[in-house]
C-alpha cells in the first residue's frame, strides 16, 4: 500500500465516524429540547440504527458486491445522506424529523461495511495494516464530540448545528469517495439467498450450548446498551455537566486504549473472563450514573463514561473474535453478519423501545427525571445477564489469542466501535 492510499483511507475513516459522532451522541438532547419529543419518541429515533443494520446486508450484498464499485456507492450514499441530514435539521417537529433520519440511517449503516471493504481490498497484510487506519475513525468520533463541547452548542441550545456540521462532512466524504482506490464488485454474476445475506448460514453454531448462551447474552446486553446511547447525553446535561458531548468522548478514548490491549488480555484471561468483565462493567457503569451528580458525585459520572472501553471492547470485540474462531473458514463472514443482526438488530430494537418507555415513566415535574431509577433498571438487566452467563457458559476449549485487534483473519473487528 502506498502512502497516498494510506492517507486517503485514513481520511475516509476519520470522516465516516466524524459524521456519525457529530449528531448521534446529542440526538436525545436535541429531540427533547428542540422538538419537544417524548422518551418513547427518542427511543424510536435511535431505533433507526437497528433498522439500518438489518437493511445494510441487502444494500451491500445485493448491490455493492455485484453491480457497482464500492467507492462509487459510498459516494452516492454520503451525498444523499448530506441532503437528508440538512432536511432533518429543518424539521419543526418529530413527525417530520423522523422520516428523514430513518431514511438517512438506512443509507448510512451500509457505509460502515463499505469503508471496511474499500480498506481491506488495498491491504496486503490486514492484520497489521487495518488497525492504524481504523483508529482514525475513533479519532473522528472524538473530534466531533470535542467540537460540540468547544463550541458550547449544548449549553447555548444550538444543537441544530450538529446536523449541519454532519451534513457538511457527509457531502465532503461523498465527493472525496470518488477519488478513493477502485474497488470493483467481487461477486458479479453470482447469486445469494436472503439467509446468506443476513448471516443465517451460521445458525448451526447455536447447537453449541456455550455459543448459544453467548448469543442470547449478546442480545440481552444490548438492551442496557440502548439506554446509554439514547439517554446519556440528556442525563449529563440535566445534571449540569458542561460540554457533555466533549466529556463523553472520553469513552472513545478509553475504547481506543483497551482495543489496543485486547490481545494481551485475551491471552491472559480467556473468553469467559473477558466477556464476564465486560458485562460487569455495564453494571458498574450504570450504578455510577445512578449515584453520580454534577457536584460531589461528578467523579462517578466520569468513571461511568470511561468504563465504555471495557464495556464495549471486553464484550463486543471479544465476542466477535470468539465467533470468528468458532465459525471456521466456511462461515466466518456469515457468523459476523449473524451476530451483528442479533445485537444491533434485535437487541438494540428491544432496548430502544424499552428505554424510551422507562424514561417517560420516571419523568418528574418541571421536566426533570428520576435518573437513579432510570439507570438502576439497565444495571439490574446487565447484572441478571451476567449471572446467567456465568452459570451457563462453559469455556471447554482454549481460544487462540488474535495477533492484532482486528482479529486473526483481518476482518472488520472494529467496524461498529464507538
Short mmCIF file of C-alpha atoms in Angstrom, two decimals:
data_model
loop_
_atom_site.label_atom_id
_atom_site.label_comp_id
_atom_site.label_asym_id
_atom_site.label_seq_id
_atom_site.Cartn_x
_atom_site.Cartn_y
_atom_site.Cartn_z
CA UNK A 1 0.00 0.00 0.00
CA UNK A 2 1.39 3.40 -0.96
CA UNK A 3 1.49 6.31 1.47
CA UNK A 4 -1.04 8.20 -0.68
CA UNK A 5 -3.57 5.37 -0.43
CA UNK A 6 -2.92 5.05 3.30
CA UNK A 7 -3.67 8.76 3.81
CA UNK A 8 -6.83 8.54 1.70
CA UNK A 9 -8.11 5.53 3.61
CA UNK A 10 -7.32 7.18 6.94
CA UNK A 11 -9.21 10.33 5.93
CA UNK A 12 -12.12 8.19 4.76
CA UNK A 13 -12.31 6.51 8.17
CA UNK A 14 -11.99 9.82 10.01
CA UNK A 15 -14.88 11.41 8.11
CA UNK A 16 -17.03 8.26 8.26
CA UNK A 17 -17.14 8.28 12.05
CA UNK A 18 -16.93 12.05 12.47
CA UNK A 19 -20.26 12.24 10.63
CA UNK A 20 -21.90 9.72 12.95
CA UNK A 21 -20.47 11.19 16.14
CA UNK A 22 -21.38 14.73 15.07
CA UNK A 23 -25.13 14.25 15.59
CA UNK A 24 -25.77 10.82 17.14
CA UNK A 25 -24.37 11.50 20.63
CA UNK A 26 -26.55 14.57 21.23
CA UNK A 27 -29.62 13.30 19.35
CA UNK A 28 -31.61 12.60 22.52
CA UNK A 29 -30.94 16.05 23.94
CA UNK A 30 -31.87 17.70 20.63
CA UNK A 31 -35.17 15.82 20.36
CA UNK A 32 -36.19 16.53 23.95
CA UNK A 33 -35.22 20.20 23.92
CA UNK A 34 -35.76 21.39 20.37
CA UNK A 35 -38.62 19.22 19.13
CA UNK A 36 -40.38 18.51 22.45
CA UNK A 37 -40.18 14.76 21.86
CA UNK A 38 -41.15 12.16 24.45
CA UNK A 39 -38.79 9.48 25.72
CA UNK A 40 -40.61 6.92 23.61
CA UNK A 41 -40.03 9.04 20.52
CA UNK A 42 -36.34 9.34 21.40
CA UNK A 43 -36.19 5.56 21.58
CA UNK A 44 -37.92 5.28 18.21
CA UNK A 45 -35.38 7.70 16.72
CA UNK A 46 -32.46 5.59 17.98
CA UNK A 47 -34.26 2.52 16.67
CA UNK A 48 -33.38 3.72 13.16
CA UNK A 49 -29.86 2.38 13.81
CA UNK A 50 -31.28 -1.12 14.22
CA UNK A 51 -33.42 -0.80 11.11
CA UNK A 52 -30.39 0.38 9.16
CA UNK A 53 -28.33 -2.53 10.48
CA UNK A 54 -30.97 -5.00 9.30
CA UNK A 55 -31.24 -3.42 5.84
CA UNK A 56 -27.47 -2.95 5.37
CA UNK A 57 -26.66 -6.53 4.27
CA UNK A 58 -29.12 -6.23 1.40
CA UNK A 59 -27.60 -2.99 0.10
CA UNK A 60 -24.04 -4.27 0.40
CA UNK A 61 -24.74 -7.87 -0.61
CA UNK A 62 -27.14 -7.21 -3.47
CA UNK A 63 -25.66 -4.01 -4.89
CA UNK A 64 -22.06 -3.35 -3.83
CA UNK A 65 -20.89 -6.94 -4.13
CA UNK A 66 -22.47 -7.50 -7.54
CA UNK A 67 -23.07 -4.40 -9.63
CA UNK A 68 -21.14 -1.25 -8.73
CA UNK A 69 -17.75 -0.31 -7.30
CA UNK A 70 -17.82 0.16 -3.54
CA UNK A 71 -16.24 3.63 -3.59
CA UNK A 72 -18.91 4.92 -6.02
CA UNK A 73 -21.76 3.56 -3.91
CA UNK A 74 -20.11 5.10 -0.83
CA UNK A 75 -20.01 8.48 -2.58
CA UNK A 76 -23.64 8.36 -3.67
CA UNK A 77 -24.87 7.26 -0.22
CA UNK A 78 -22.99 10.06 1.56
CA UNK A 79 -24.14 12.74 -0.90
CA UNK A 80 -27.73 11.59 -0.38
CA UNK A 81 -27.04 11.47 3.36
CA UNK A 82 -25.89 15.10 3.36
CA UNK A 83 -29.21 16.16 1.89
CA UNK A 84 -31.17 14.08 4.41
CA UNK A 85 -29.23 15.47 7.39
CA UNK A 86 -29.87 19.00 6.18
CA UNK A 87 -33.55 18.16 5.73
CA UNK A 88 -33.71 16.71 9.26
CA UNK A 89 -32.26 19.96 10.63
CA UNK A 90 -35.16 21.89 9.12
CA UNK A 91 -37.89 19.71 10.65
CA UNK A 92 -40.16 21.66 13.04
CA UNK A 93 -41.42 18.60 14.95
CA UNK A 94 -40.71 14.92 15.49
CA UNK A 95 -43.24 13.66 12.95
CA UNK A 96 -41.46 15.49 10.14
CA UNK A 97 -37.99 14.78 11.56
CA UNK A 98 -38.37 11.00 11.81
CA UNK A 99 -38.76 10.10 8.09
CA UNK A 100 -35.55 11.96 7.24
CA UNK A 101 -33.47 10.35 9.96
CA UNK A 102 -34.92 6.89 9.25
CA UNK A 103 -34.04 7.16 5.57
CA UNK A 104 -30.63 8.53 6.49
CA UNK A 105 -29.75 5.60 8.77
CA UNK A 106 -30.91 3.09 6.16
CA UNK A 107 -28.37 4.70 3.81
CA UNK A 108 -25.63 5.28 6.41
CA UNK A 109 -25.37 1.87 8.10
CA UNK A 110 -24.27 0.09 4.88
CA UNK A 111 -21.38 2.56 4.57
CA UNK A 112 -19.78 1.02 7.69
CA UNK A 113 -19.24 -2.19 5.72
CA UNK A 114 -18.29 -0.33 2.55
CA UNK A 115 -15.41 1.61 4.12
CA UNK A 116 -14.03 -1.63 5.54
CA UNK A 117 -14.36 -3.32 2.17
CA UNK A 118 -12.53 -0.49 0.41
CA UNK A 119 -9.76 -0.54 3.01
CA UNK A 120 -9.23 -4.32 3.06
CA UNK A 121 -9.04 -4.55 -0.73
CA UNK A 122 -5.97 -2.30 -0.68
CA UNK A 123 -4.10 -4.24 2.01
CA UNK A 124 -1.51 -6.97 1.69
CA UNK A 125 -1.48 -7.69 5.43
CA UNK A 126 -4.77 -6.57 7.05
CA UNK A 127 -3.72 -7.87 10.48
CA UNK A 128 -1.04 -5.20 10.62
CA UNK A 129 -2.39 -2.52 8.29
CA UNK A 130 -6.06 -2.22 9.27
CA UNK A 131 -5.87 -1.13 12.92
CA UNK A 132 -3.73 2.02 12.33
CA UNK A 133 -6.19 3.14 9.65
CA UNK A 134 -9.39 2.20 11.51
CA UNK A 135 -8.23 4.03 14.61
CA UNK A 136 -8.70 7.28 12.67
CA UNK A 137 -12.44 6.51 12.76
CA UNK A 138 -12.46 6.53 16.55
CA UNK A 139 -10.45 9.75 16.44
CA UNK A 140 -13.08 11.27 14.13
CA UNK A 141 -15.83 10.45 16.64
CA UNK A 142 -13.75 12.01 19.43
CA UNK A 143 -13.07 15.19 17.45
CA UNK A 144 -16.79 15.55 16.70
CA UNK A 145 -17.64 15.40 20.41
CA UNK A 146 -14.87 17.80 21.36
CA UNK A 147 -16.03 20.25 18.68
CA UNK A 148 -19.58 20.26 20.04
CA UNK A 149 -18.25 20.86 23.55
CA UNK A 150 -15.77 23.54 22.44
CA UNK A 151 -18.47 25.46 20.57
CA UNK A 152 -20.78 25.16 23.58
CA UNK A 153 -23.72 24.04 21.43
CA UNK A 154 -25.42 22.11 24.23
CA UNK A 155 -25.48 24.99 26.73
CA UNK A 156 -26.44 27.56 24.08
CA UNK A 157 -29.27 25.36 22.75
CA UNK A 158 -27.62 25.27 19.30
CA UNK A 159 -27.68 21.52 18.66
CA UNK A 160 -29.35 22.18 15.31
CA UNK A 161 -25.81 22.97 14.17
CA UNK A 162 -24.73 19.36 14.78
CA UNK A 163 -26.84 18.21 11.83
CA UNK A 164 -25.46 20.95 9.61
CA UNK A 165 -21.91 20.04 10.60
CA UNK A 166 -22.60 16.37 9.88
CA UNK A 167 -24.24 17.25 6.57
CA UNK A 168 -21.19 19.23 5.51
CA UNK A 169 -18.84 16.38 6.44
CA UNK A 170 -21.10 13.90 4.63
CA UNK A 171 -21.02 16.00 1.46
CA UNK A 172 -17.23 16.21 1.73
CA UNK A 173 -16.86 12.45 2.12
CA UNK A 174 -19.34 11.89 -0.70
CA UNK A 175 -17.20 13.89 -3.11
CA UNK A 176 -13.93 12.51 -1.72
CA UNK A 177 -15.16 8.92 -2.15
CA UNK A 178 -14.90 9.19 -5.92
CA UNK A 179 -11.13 9.71 -5.53
CA UNK A 180 -10.67 6.53 -3.47
CA UNK A 181 -8.98 3.46 -4.97
CA UNK A 182 -11.18 1.47 -7.33
CA UNK A 183 -13.00 -1.33 -5.54
CA UNK A 184 -15.00 -3.24 -8.18
CA UNK A 185 -17.67 -5.81 -7.23
CA UNK A 186 -16.27 -9.17 -6.21
CA UNK A 187 -19.38 -11.35 -6.75
CA UNK A 188 -20.54 -10.09 -10.12
CA UNK A 189 -22.86 -12.63 -11.72
CA UNK A 190 -23.20 -14.71 -8.55
CA UNK A 191 -26.44 -15.25 -6.65
CA UNK A 192 -27.15 -15.32 -2.92
CA UNK A 193 -30.10 -16.21 -0.73
CA UNK A 194 -31.69 -13.89 1.80
CA UNK A 195 -30.40 -16.19 4.53
CA UNK A 196 -26.80 -15.89 3.44
CA UNK A 197 -27.06 -12.09 3.24
CA UNK A 198 -28.28 -11.96 6.84
CA UNK A 199 -25.66 -14.44 8.01
CA UNK A 200 -28.20 -17.18 8.69
CA UNK A 201 -25.84 -19.75 7.16
CA UNK A 202 -24.09 -19.71 10.54
CA UNK A 203 -27.21 -20.55 12.54
CA UNK A 204 -25.87 -24.07 13.09
CA UNK A 205 -23.36 -22.57 15.56
CA UNK A 206 -26.22 -22.29 18.05
CA UNK A 207 -26.07 -26.07 18.51
CA UNK A 208 -23.04 -25.32 20.68
CA UNK A 209 -24.64 -24.63 24.07
CA UNK A 210 -21.96 -22.20 25.18
CA UNK A 211 -22.22 -20.24 21.96
CA UNK A 212 -25.99 -20.19 22.31
CA UNK A 213 -25.51 -18.74 25.81
CA UNK A 214 -23.17 -16.08 24.42
CA UNK A 215 -25.56 -15.35 21.53
CA UNK A 216 -28.54 -14.79 23.83
CA UNK A 217 -26.39 -12.77 26.24
CA UNK A 218 -25.31 -10.56 23.32
CA UNK A 219 -28.93 -9.77 22.50
CA UNK A 220 -29.82 -9.16 26.15
CA UNK A 221 -26.82 -6.94 26.92
CA UNK A 222 -27.78 -4.65 24.02
CA UNK A 223 -30.91 -3.70 25.97
CA UNK A 224 -28.93 -1.69 28.56
CA UNK A 225 -26.64 -0.50 25.75
CA UNK A 226 -29.64 1.29 24.24
CA UNK A 227 -30.08 3.27 27.48
CA UNK A 228 -26.51 4.54 27.14
CA UNK A 229 -26.84 5.58 23.50
CA UNK A 230 -30.23 7.22 23.90
CA UNK A 231 -30.14 8.98 27.25
CA UNK A 232 -26.60 9.55 28.49
CA UNK A 233 -26.29 12.97 26.86
CA UNK A 234 -29.70 14.23 28.11
CA UNK A 235 -28.79 12.90 31.57
CA UNK A 236 -25.41 14.63 31.69
CA UNK A 237 -26.89 17.92 30.53
CA UNK A 238 -29.74 17.70 33.02
CA UNK A 239 -27.38 17.14 35.97
CA UNK A 240 -25.29 20.12 34.93
CA UNK A 241 -22.23 18.73 33.19
CA UNK A 242 -20.63 21.36 30.94
CA UNK A 243 -19.66 20.37 27.40
CA UNK A 244 -21.19 16.94 27.95
CA UNK A 245 -20.63 15.73 24.38
CA UNK A 246 -16.94 16.58 24.66
CA UNK A 247 -16.62 14.80 28.01
CA UNK A 248 -18.41 11.77 26.54
CA UNK A 249 -15.59 11.45 24.01
CA UNK A 250 -13.51 10.10 26.92
CA UNK A 251 -15.46 6.91 26.35
CA UNK A 252 -13.99 6.61 22.85
CA UNK A 253 -10.50 7.36 24.19
CA UNK A 254 -10.98 4.52 26.67
CA UNK A 255 -12.30 2.29 23.91
CA UNK A 256 -9.25 3.01 21.80
CA UNK A 257 -6.78 2.21 24.60
CA UNK A 258 -8.47 -1.02 25.62
CA UNK A 259 -8.78 -2.04 21.95
CA UNK A 260 -5.01 -1.97 21.63
CA UNK A 261 -4.68 -4.07 24.80
CA UNK A 262 -7.22 -6.72 23.76
CA UNK A 263 -4.62 -9.27 22.52
CA UNK A 264 -2.78 -9.16 25.86
CA UNK A 265 -5.93 -9.50 27.96
CA UNK A 266 -7.25 -12.22 25.67
CA UNK A 267 -4.19 -14.42 26.13
CA UNK A 268 -4.18 -13.91 29.92
CA UNK A 269 -7.88 -14.19 30.72
CA UNK A 270 -9.59 -16.24 28.03
CA UNK A 271 -13.07 -15.84 26.55
CA UNK A 272 -15.31 -16.38 29.57
CA UNK A 273 -13.47 -13.99 31.90
CA UNK A 274 -13.21 -11.33 29.19
CA UNK A 275 -16.94 -11.47 28.44
CA UNK A 276 -17.83 -11.52 32.14
CA UNK A 277 -15.64 -8.49 32.90
CA UNK A 278 -17.30 -6.66 30.03
CA UNK A 279 -20.78 -7.35 31.39
CA UNK A 280 -19.74 -6.49 34.95
CA UNK A 281 -18.51 -3.14 33.64
CA UNK A 282 -22.04 -2.48 32.31
CA UNK A 283 -23.43 -2.99 35.80
CA UNK A 284 -20.80 -0.74 37.37
CA UNK A 285 -21.28 1.96 34.75
CA UNK A 286 -24.99 2.32 35.38
CA UNK A 287 -24.52 2.25 39.15
CA UNK A 288 -22.04 5.12 38.72
CA UNK A 289 -24.61 7.05 36.70
CA UNK A 290 -27.36 6.26 39.21
CA UNK A 291 -25.44 7.76 42.13
CA UNK A 292 -23.43 10.40 40.27
CA UNK A 293 -24.28 14.08 40.00
CA UNK A 294 -22.84 17.35 38.76
CA UNK A 295 -21.30 18.23 42.14
CA UNK A 296 -19.80 15.83 44.72
CA UNK A 297 -20.62 12.83 42.55
CA UNK A 298 -19.03 14.25 39.39
CA UNK A 299 -16.24 11.69 39.52
CA UNK A 300 -18.83 8.92 39.28
CA UNK A 301 -20.08 10.40 36.01
CA UNK A 302 -16.55 10.43 34.61
CA UNK A 303 -15.99 6.86 35.79
CA UNK A 304 -19.18 5.72 34.10
CA UNK A 305 -18.10 7.29 30.82
CA UNK A 306 -14.55 5.95 30.94
CA UNK A 307 -15.87 2.43 31.57
CA UNK A 308 -17.13 2.47 27.96
CA UNK A 309 -13.85 0.99 26.78
CA UNK A 310 -14.22 -2.09 28.97
CA UNK A 311 -17.97 -2.36 28.30
CA UNK A 312 -17.55 -2.37 24.53
CA UNK A 313 -14.17 -3.99 23.94
CA UNK A 314 -14.30 -6.77 26.52
CA UNK A 315 -17.75 -7.93 25.46
CA UNK A 316 -18.37 -7.00 21.83
CA UNK A 317 -14.87 -7.18 20.37
CA UNK A 318 -14.06 -10.32 22.36
CA UNK A 319 -17.38 -11.77 21.24
CA UNK A 320 -16.56 -11.07 17.59
CA UNK A 321 -13.20 -12.81 17.98
CA UNK A 322 -14.84 -15.75 19.77
CA UNK A 323 -17.41 -16.02 16.98
CA UNK A 324 -14.74 -15.88 14.30
CA UNK A 325 -12.62 -18.60 15.87
CA UNK A 326 -15.60 -20.88 16.44
CA UNK A 327 -17.11 -20.41 12.99
CA UNK A 328 -14.34 -21.92 10.89
CA UNK A 329 -13.28 -20.74 7.44
CA UNK A 330 -16.56 -21.55 5.69
CA UNK A 331 -18.81 -19.43 7.89
CA UNK A 332 -16.58 -16.58 9.10
CA UNK A 333 -18.42 -13.83 7.20
CA UNK A 334 -21.86 -15.31 7.80
CA UNK A 335 -21.16 -15.65 11.52
CA UNK A 336 -20.17 -11.99 11.87
CA UNK A 337 -23.29 -10.93 9.98
CA UNK A 338 -25.41 -13.18 12.17
CA UNK A 339 -24.11 -11.76 15.46
CA UNK A 340 -24.41 -8.18 14.14
CA UNK A 341 -28.02 -8.81 13.15
CA UNK A 342 -28.70 -10.18 16.63
CA UNK A 343 -27.07 -7.32 18.54
CA UNK A 344 -27.59 -4.13 16.53
CA UNK A 345 -30.78 -5.52 15.02
CA UNK A 346 -32.79 -7.47 17.61
CA UNK A 347 -31.11 -6.43 20.87
CA UNK A 348 -30.95 -2.72 20.16
CA UNK A 349 -34.51 -2.79 18.79
CA UNK A 350 -35.83 -4.13 22.11
CA UNK A 351 -33.59 -1.79 24.12
CA UNK A 352 -34.53 1.41 22.34
CA UNK A 353 -38.24 0.77 22.73
CA UNK A 354 -37.89 -0.19 26.40
CA UNK A 355 -35.54 2.67 27.36
CA UNK A 356 -37.87 5.31 25.95
CA UNK A 357 -40.83 3.99 27.91
CA UNK A 358 -38.83 3.86 31.14
CA UNK A 359 -37.57 7.41 30.58
CA UNK A 360 -41.16 8.64 30.24
CA UNK A 361 -42.28 6.65 33.29
CA UNK A 362 -39.78 8.39 35.59
CA UNK A 363 -40.33 11.96 34.46
CA UNK A 364 -40.85 14.33 37.38
CA UNK A 365 -42.24 17.84 37.48
CA UNK A 366 -40.54 20.73 35.67
CA UNK A 367 -39.04 18.44 33.05
CA UNK A 368 -36.69 16.65 35.46
CA UNK A 369 -36.32 12.90 35.85
CA UNK A 370 -35.67 10.27 38.48
CA UNK A 371 -32.36 9.32 36.91
CA UNK A 372 -31.42 6.97 39.73
CA UNK A 373 -34.25 4.62 38.84
CA UNK A 374 -33.72 5.10 35.10
CA UNK A 375 -30.12 3.88 35.43
CA UNK A 376 -30.69 1.18 38.06
CA UNK A 377 -33.05 -0.66 35.72
CA UNK A 378 -30.41 -1.30 32.99
CA UNK A 379 -27.91 -2.05 35.77
CA UNK A 380 -30.28 -4.77 37.01
CA UNK A 381 -30.74 -6.15 33.48
CA UNK A 382 -26.98 -6.30 32.94
CA UNK A 383 -26.46 -7.96 36.34
CA UNK A 384 -29.07 -10.61 35.52
CA UNK A 385 -27.43 -11.34 32.16
CA UNK A 386 -24.03 -11.60 33.87
CA UNK A 387 -25.22 -14.12 36.49
CA UNK A 388 -26.95 -16.32 33.91
CA UNK A 389 -23.89 -16.17 31.66
CA UNK A 390 -21.54 -17.24 34.46
CA UNK A 391 -23.81 -20.16 35.30
CA UNK A 392 -24.39 -21.41 31.77
CA UNK A 393 -21.30 -20.61 29.70
CA UNK A 394 -18.60 -23.30 29.61
CA UNK A 395 -15.24 -22.47 28.08
CA UNK A 396 -14.35 -26.01 27.09
CA UNK A 397 -11.62 -25.24 24.60
CA UNK A 398 -8.99 -22.54 24.80
CA UNK A 399 -9.43 -19.94 22.09
CA UNK A 400 -6.24 -18.71 20.43
CA UNK A 401 -5.43 -15.09 21.00
CA UNK A 402 -5.51 -12.77 17.98
CA UNK A 403 -2.30 -11.18 16.82
CA UNK A 404 -3.95 -7.82 16.31
CA UNK A 405 -7.12 -6.07 17.48
CA UNK A 406 -8.58 -6.68 14.03
CA UNK A 407 -8.68 -10.47 14.56
CA UNK A 408 -6.91 -13.45 13.17
CA UNK A 409 -8.35 -13.24 9.68
CA UNK A 410 -8.10 -9.47 9.27
CA UNK A 411 -11.84 -8.95 9.09
CA UNK A 412 -13.59 -5.89 10.43
CA UNK A 413 -13.45 -6.33 14.20
CA UNK A 414 -13.72 -2.59 14.76
CA UNK A 415 -16.43 -1.82 12.24
CA UNK A 416 -19.01 -0.58 14.72
CA UNK A 417 -16.72 0.54 17.51
CA UNK A 418 -17.95 3.78 19.11
#
